[in-house]
Tab-separated table of C-alpha atoms in Angstrom:
chain	number	residue	atom	x	y	z
A	53	MET	CA	-140.841	152.589	341.307
A	54	VAL	CA	-137.901	150.336	340.426
A	55	THR	CA	-134.828	150.730	342.634
A	56	TYR	CA	-131.363	150.210	341.235
A	57	ARG	CA	-129.573	147.038	342.363
A	58	SER	CA	-127.386	148.378	345.138
A	59	GLU	CA	-126.792	147.526	348.778
A	60	THR	CA	-125.418	151.007	349.406
A	61	SER	CA	-127.678	153.377	347.453
A	62	ALA	CA	-131.400	153.442	346.737
A	63	VAL	CA	-131.621	155.334	343.451
A	64	PRO	CA	-134.912	155.191	341.509
A	65	ALA	CA	-134.349	153.392	338.238
A	66	ILE	CA	-135.899	152.826	334.861
A	67	VAL	CA	-136.193	149.629	332.835
A	68	LEU	CA	-134.673	149.788	329.348
A	69	ASN	CA	-136.300	148.168	326.336
A	70	ASP	CA	-133.795	145.293	326.552
A	71	GLY	CA	-134.875	144.496	330.121
A	72	HIS	CA	-131.840	145.936	331.865
A	73	VAL	CA	-132.143	148.560	334.585
A	74	MET	CA	-130.575	152.035	334.600
A	75	PRO	CA	-130.536	154.594	337.438
A	76	LYS	CA	-132.687	157.627	336.669
A	77	LEU	CA	-130.062	159.967	338.103
A	78	GLY	CA	-126.451	159.673	336.994
A	79	PHE	CA	-123.287	161.715	337.239
A	80	GLY	CA	-121.732	163.294	334.142
A	81	VAL	CA	-118.044	164.132	333.758
A	82	PHE	CA	-118.144	166.330	330.644
A	83	LYS	CA	-115.435	169.008	330.987
A	84	VAL	CA	-114.174	167.570	334.268
A	85	GLU	CA	-110.412	167.848	333.872
A	86	ALA	CA	-108.542	164.571	334.059
A	87	GLY	CA	-106.610	165.779	337.110
A	88	ASN	CA	-109.864	166.324	339.016
A	89	THR	CA	-111.856	163.352	337.763
A	90	VAL	CA	-110.815	160.698	340.280
A	91	ASP	CA	-111.692	162.859	343.281
A	92	THR	CA	-114.881	164.173	341.681
A	93	VAL	CA	-116.202	160.716	340.758
A	94	ALA	CA	-115.180	159.410	344.175
A	95	ALA	CA	-117.242	162.178	345.792
A	96	ALA	CA	-120.242	161.298	343.625
A	97	LEU	CA	-120.001	157.609	344.473
A	98	GLN	CA	-119.682	158.469	348.159
A	99	VAL	CA	-122.916	160.480	348.000
A	100	GLY	CA	-124.763	157.592	346.369
A	101	TYR	CA	-124.542	158.016	342.598
A	102	ARG	CA	-124.149	154.655	340.905
A	103	SER	CA	-124.347	155.722	337.251
A	104	ILE	CA	-121.314	157.468	335.754
A	105	ASP	CA	-121.395	158.927	332.230
A	106	THR	CA	-118.179	159.623	330.325
A	107	ALA	CA	-117.008	159.594	326.680
A	108	ALA	CA	-113.821	158.931	324.746
A	109	VAL	CA	-113.571	162.580	323.720
A	110	TYR	CA	-113.781	163.809	327.316
A	111	GLY	CA	-110.234	162.598	327.926
A	112	ASN	CA	-111.025	161.228	331.385
A	113	GLU	CA	-112.048	157.593	330.868
A	114	ALA	CA	-108.892	156.338	332.588
A	115	GLU	CA	-109.588	158.499	335.621
A	116	VAL	CA	-113.191	157.305	335.768
A	117	GLY	CA	-111.853	153.760	335.696
A	118	ARG	CA	-109.420	154.531	338.505
A	119	ALA	CA	-112.209	156.032	340.658
A	120	ILE	CA	-114.348	152.939	340.070
A	121	ALA	CA	-111.497	150.629	341.034
A	122	ASP	CA	-110.628	152.665	344.120
A	123	SER	CA	-114.244	152.867	345.304
A	124	GLY	CA	-114.400	149.266	346.458
A	125	LEU	CA	-118.008	149.085	345.261
A	126	PRO	CA	-119.172	145.829	343.669
A	127	ARG	CA	-119.109	146.091	339.904
A	128	ASP	CA	-122.713	144.949	339.595
A	129	GLU	CA	-123.855	147.957	341.637
A	130	LEU	CA	-122.415	150.393	339.093
A	131	PHE	CA	-123.781	151.512	335.723
A	132	ILE	CA	-121.031	152.868	333.485
A	133	THR	CA	-121.647	154.642	330.170
A	134	THR	CA	-119.153	155.808	327.586
A	135	LYS	CA	-119.501	157.044	324.031
A	136	LEU	CA	-117.834	156.462	320.679
A	137	TRP	CA	-116.280	159.606	319.234
A	138	ASN	CA	-117.144	160.788	315.752
A	139	ARG	CA	-113.902	160.103	313.882
A	140	ASN	CA	-114.080	156.457	314.976
A	141	GLN	CA	-117.420	155.709	313.341
A	142	GLY	CA	-117.569	152.742	310.966
A	143	TYR	CA	-117.836	149.051	311.774
A	144	ASP	CA	-114.201	148.042	312.286
A	145	SER	CA	-113.056	151.358	313.726
A	146	THR	CA	-115.889	151.228	316.265
A	147	LEU	CA	-114.686	147.850	317.498
A	148	ARG	CA	-111.147	149.183	317.852
A	149	ALA	CA	-112.314	152.338	319.648
A	150	PHE	CA	-114.377	150.251	322.048
A	151	ASP	CA	-111.310	148.201	322.945
A	152	GLU	CA	-109.371	151.379	323.652
A	153	SER	CA	-112.134	152.793	325.869
A	154	MET	CA	-112.357	149.552	327.817
A	155	LYS	CA	-108.610	149.524	328.406
A	156	ARG	CA	-108.782	153.060	329.761
A	157	LEU	CA	-111.803	152.240	331.934
A	158	GLU	CA	-110.227	148.948	333.042
A	159	LEU	CA	-113.547	147.166	332.606
A	160	ASP	CA	-114.440	143.798	331.137
A	161	VAL	CA	-118.083	144.638	330.415
A	162	LEU	CA	-119.648	148.039	329.787
A	163	ASP	CA	-123.209	148.790	330.860
A	164	LEU	CA	-124.104	151.241	328.071
A	165	TYR	CA	-122.266	152.216	324.884
A	166	LEU	CA	-123.539	155.174	322.856
A	167	ILE	CA	-122.773	156.652	319.436
A	168	HIS	CA	-121.874	160.190	320.506
A	169	TRP	CA	-123.237	162.075	317.449
A	170	PRO	CA	-124.944	160.866	314.252
A	171	ILE	CA	-122.649	162.793	311.835
A	172	ALA	CA	-125.199	162.073	309.130
A	173	ASP	CA	-123.042	163.468	306.314
A	174	SER	CA	-120.530	160.658	306.823
A	175	GLY	CA	-123.260	158.042	306.362
A	176	LEU	CA	-121.619	155.730	308.899
A	177	TYR	CA	-123.926	155.693	311.887
A	178	VAL	CA	-125.917	152.620	310.774
A	179	ASP	CA	-122.777	150.494	310.307
A	180	THR	CA	-121.541	151.903	313.599
A	181	PHE	CA	-124.710	150.745	315.344
A	182	ARG	CA	-124.239	147.297	313.785
A	183	ALA	CA	-120.830	147.197	315.466
A	184	LEU	CA	-122.530	148.002	318.773
A	185	GLN	CA	-124.912	145.108	318.122
A	186	ALA	CA	-121.921	142.820	317.611
A	187	LEU	CA	-120.362	143.965	320.877
A	188	LYS	CA	-123.621	143.261	322.676
A	189	ALA	CA	-123.850	139.809	321.085
A	190	GLN	CA	-120.318	139.100	322.329
A	191	GLY	CA	-121.356	140.041	325.872
A	192	ARG	CA	-118.914	142.938	326.031
A	193	VAL	CA	-121.603	145.589	326.466
A	194	THR	CA	-124.964	145.097	328.131
A	195	SER	CA	-127.041	147.828	326.452
A	196	ILE	CA	-126.519	149.953	323.359
A	197	GLY	CA	-127.884	153.317	322.359
A	198	VAL	CA	-127.224	156.647	320.754
A	199	SER	CA	-126.707	160.296	321.631
A	200	ASN	CA	-127.852	163.473	319.889
A	201	PHE	CA	-129.923	161.554	317.343
A	202	THR	CA	-132.979	163.148	315.778
A	203	ARG	CA	-136.161	161.312	314.876
A	204	ALA	CA	-134.915	160.793	311.310
A	205	HIS	CA	-131.652	159.260	312.521
A	206	LEU	CA	-133.510	156.965	314.903
A	207	GLU	CA	-135.982	155.855	312.242
A	208	ARG	CA	-133.140	154.880	309.924
A	209	VAL	CA	-131.298	152.910	312.620
A	210	ILE	CA	-134.450	151.024	313.579
A	211	ALA	CA	-135.399	150.292	309.972
A	212	GLU	CA	-131.952	149.167	308.804
A	213	THR	CA	-130.672	147.262	311.850
A	214	GLY	CA	-133.911	145.816	313.201
A	215	GLU	CA	-133.102	147.036	316.699
A	216	THR	CA	-134.326	150.028	318.652
A	217	PRO	CA	-131.677	151.852	320.704
A	218	THR	CA	-132.277	151.639	324.438
A	219	VAL	CA	-131.350	155.274	325.086
A	220	ASN	CA	-131.030	158.541	323.206
A	221	GLN	CA	-128.962	161.012	325.216
A	222	VAL	CA	-129.796	164.524	324.056
A	223	GLU	CA	-129.571	168.127	325.155
A	224	LEU	CA	-132.676	168.665	327.260
A	225	HIS	CA	-133.621	171.323	329.796
A	226	PRO	CA	-136.636	173.638	330.244
A	227	TYR	CA	-135.477	175.998	327.491
A	228	LEU	CA	-135.145	173.005	325.118
A	229	ALA	CA	-137.777	170.552	326.292
A	230	GLN	CA	-137.700	168.336	323.150
A	231	HIS	CA	-141.452	167.604	323.266
A	232	ASP	CA	-141.703	165.938	319.849
A	233	LEU	CA	-138.562	163.866	320.256
A	234	ARG	CA	-139.614	162.689	323.716
A	235	ALA	CA	-142.982	161.653	322.309
A	236	PHE	CA	-141.227	159.608	319.608
A	237	HIS	CA	-139.031	158.002	322.263
A	238	THR	CA	-142.080	157.043	324.313
A	239	GLU	CA	-143.802	155.561	321.269
A	240	HIS	CA	-140.768	153.367	320.520
A	241	GLY	CA	-139.672	152.489	324.044
A	242	ILE	CA	-136.507	154.607	323.949
A	243	ILE	CA	-135.365	156.196	327.196
A	244	THR	CA	-134.727	159.932	327.039
A	245	GLU	CA	-131.485	160.841	328.806
A	246	ALA	CA	-130.821	164.542	329.337
A	247	TRP	CA	-127.386	166.046	329.007
A	248	SER	CA	-127.020	169.589	330.286
A	249	PRO	CA	-130.145	168.996	332.417
A	250	LEU	CA	-129.574	172.286	334.250
A	251	GLY	CA	-129.087	174.271	331.052
A	252	ARG	CA	-125.477	174.985	332.062
A	253	GLY	CA	-126.722	177.555	334.540
A	254	ALA	CA	-129.044	179.762	332.493
A	255	GLU	CA	-132.282	178.342	333.855
A	256	LEU	CA	-131.031	178.503	337.433
A	257	GLU	CA	-131.689	182.258	337.367
A	258	ASP	CA	-135.075	182.077	335.659
A	259	PRO	CA	-137.769	183.833	337.772
A	260	VAL	CA	-140.145	180.876	337.416
A	261	ILE	CA	-137.518	178.425	338.661
A	262	LEU	CA	-136.493	180.747	341.502
A	263	SER	CA	-140.119	181.154	342.575
A	264	ILE	CA	-140.758	177.412	342.618
A	265	ALA	CA	-137.489	176.812	344.485
A	266	THR	CA	-138.589	179.291	347.140
A	267	ASP	CA	-141.992	177.638	347.471
A	268	GLN	CA	-140.439	174.172	347.725
A	269	VAL	CA	-137.574	175.316	349.983
A	270	ARG	CA	-135.150	173.736	347.516
A	271	THR	CA	-132.312	174.929	345.323
A	272	PRO	CA	-133.074	175.844	341.689
A	273	ALA	CA	-130.930	172.899	340.567
A	274	GLN	CA	-132.971	170.509	342.683
A	275	VAL	CA	-136.172	171.864	341.143
A	276	LEU	CA	-134.836	171.378	337.615
A	277	LEU	CA	-133.653	167.844	338.314
A	278	ARG	CA	-136.956	166.983	339.947
A	279	TRP	CA	-138.718	168.229	336.789
A	280	HIS	CA	-136.658	165.751	334.773
A	281	MET	CA	-137.450	162.899	337.147
A	282	GLN	CA	-141.198	163.558	336.981
A	283	LEU	CA	-141.115	163.820	333.177
A	284	GLY	CA	-139.576	160.338	333.099
A	285	ASN	CA	-136.152	161.450	331.882
A	286	VAL	CA	-132.802	160.121	332.994
A	287	ALA	CA	-130.577	163.056	333.983
A	288	ILE	CA	-126.792	163.299	334.348
A	289	PRO	CA	-125.893	166.548	336.130
A	290	LYS	CA	-122.225	167.452	336.490
A	291	SER	CA	-120.467	169.387	339.225
A	292	VAL	CA	-117.010	169.437	340.724
A	293	THR	CA	-118.208	171.071	343.954
A	294	PRO	CA	-118.879	168.506	346.719
A	295	THR	CA	-121.807	170.414	348.227
A	296	ARG	CA	-123.531	170.697	344.847
A	297	ILE	CA	-122.842	167.042	344.051
A	298	THR	CA	-124.706	166.222	347.258
A	299	GLU	CA	-127.520	168.718	346.677
A	300	ASN	CA	-128.122	167.428	343.146
A	301	PHE	CA	-128.597	163.930	344.561
A	302	GLU	CA	-131.151	164.993	347.185
A	303	ILE	CA	-134.193	165.165	344.923
A	304	PHE	CA	-136.154	162.045	345.817
A	305	ASP	CA	-137.913	163.303	348.949
A	306	PHE	CA	-140.188	165.925	347.378
A	307	GLU	CA	-142.475	166.369	344.378
A	308	LEU	CA	-143.373	169.276	342.153
A	309	THR	CA	-147.081	169.981	341.846
A	310	PRO	CA	-148.795	169.601	338.457
A	311	ASP	CA	-148.977	173.394	338.227
A	312	GLN	CA	-145.255	173.746	338.932
A	313	MET	CA	-144.455	171.105	336.322
A	314	SER	CA	-146.570	172.954	333.760
A	315	ARG	CA	-144.958	176.309	334.559
A	316	ILE	CA	-141.484	174.856	334.025
A	317	THR	CA	-142.454	173.059	330.820
A	318	ALA	CA	-143.937	176.321	329.500
A	319	LEU	CA	-140.454	177.877	329.598
A	320	ASP	CA	-139.495	176.004	326.406
A	321	LYS	CA	-137.923	178.341	323.829
A	322	GLY	CA	-136.341	175.768	321.540
A	323	THR	CA	-132.976	177.280	322.467
A	324	ARG	CA	-129.892	175.095	322.180
A	325	ILE	CA	-126.689	175.390	324.164
A	326	GLY	CA	-124.864	172.774	322.116
A	327	PRO	CA	-124.644	172.084	318.369
A	328	ASP	CA	-127.506	171.153	316.087
A	329	PRO	CA	-127.162	167.390	315.434
A	330	ASP	CA	-127.967	167.909	311.744
A	331	GLN	CA	-125.093	170.350	311.303
A	332	PHE	CA	-122.409	169.096	313.681
A	333	GLN	CA	-119.114	168.182	312.033
A	334	VAL	CA	-116.913	165.180	312.733
A	335	ASP	CA	-113.990	166.510	314.717
A	336	VAL	CA	-115.379	169.528	316.547
A	337	PRO	CA	-115.303	168.742	320.305
A	338	ALA	CA	-118.637	169.016	322.106
């Protein structure tokens, strides 16, 4: 097991297809209000999270940047991700949007930059990915990837740019296990990163999850996150409650049995919480 480069936190990590290393467990700030973001990210960093995931559309990049600056942690111990919003797709507009995100984050180099949604009808995501390639060539971002891309979107990016994204961040939880997409990712060396890894609460009350949590003497959230870890996913749970932030981090000292893993995986219903990537429109927040 690779461990992330940190003197202050031993988080299991995964090697991306470009050779860089990413923590397997990160902290997401989707729908964390700007006024709460600094304290919430500070709490996560205090617990031991070293990967923070934000996005331009979340409206809290500046607060994430402030929490990073205030933490006193060495920059090379942190892994920061942000995402390009839909209306900024296109080569030149991507470069401008990246500059704006970096000003808000107060960073010189970003660890991972993602295209937030494919928005296939606009036909811009390939040129947008070429802009990400340019940013990487300039040394302004270390790794580049995508979010909410389907197999068809990924195949087009790979074919037309000659580069395979390092990460595809997608909705993934037991009720939407994304078996086929994960298999494609594995075949092409793409890391699967799960947003909404807890299903935004629905799976926490599932009888199967509750039973396994009882048997393991763990919380349902810990069981779900452990399922992600053992599948090989990267997960980015979000909470604004300090006790839950801590609990969600404490998942590396137990293992689910093969039977428990199978029982959770069997819960798949193909049910989405978020939008369908093939139908999502440009300016609808999600």
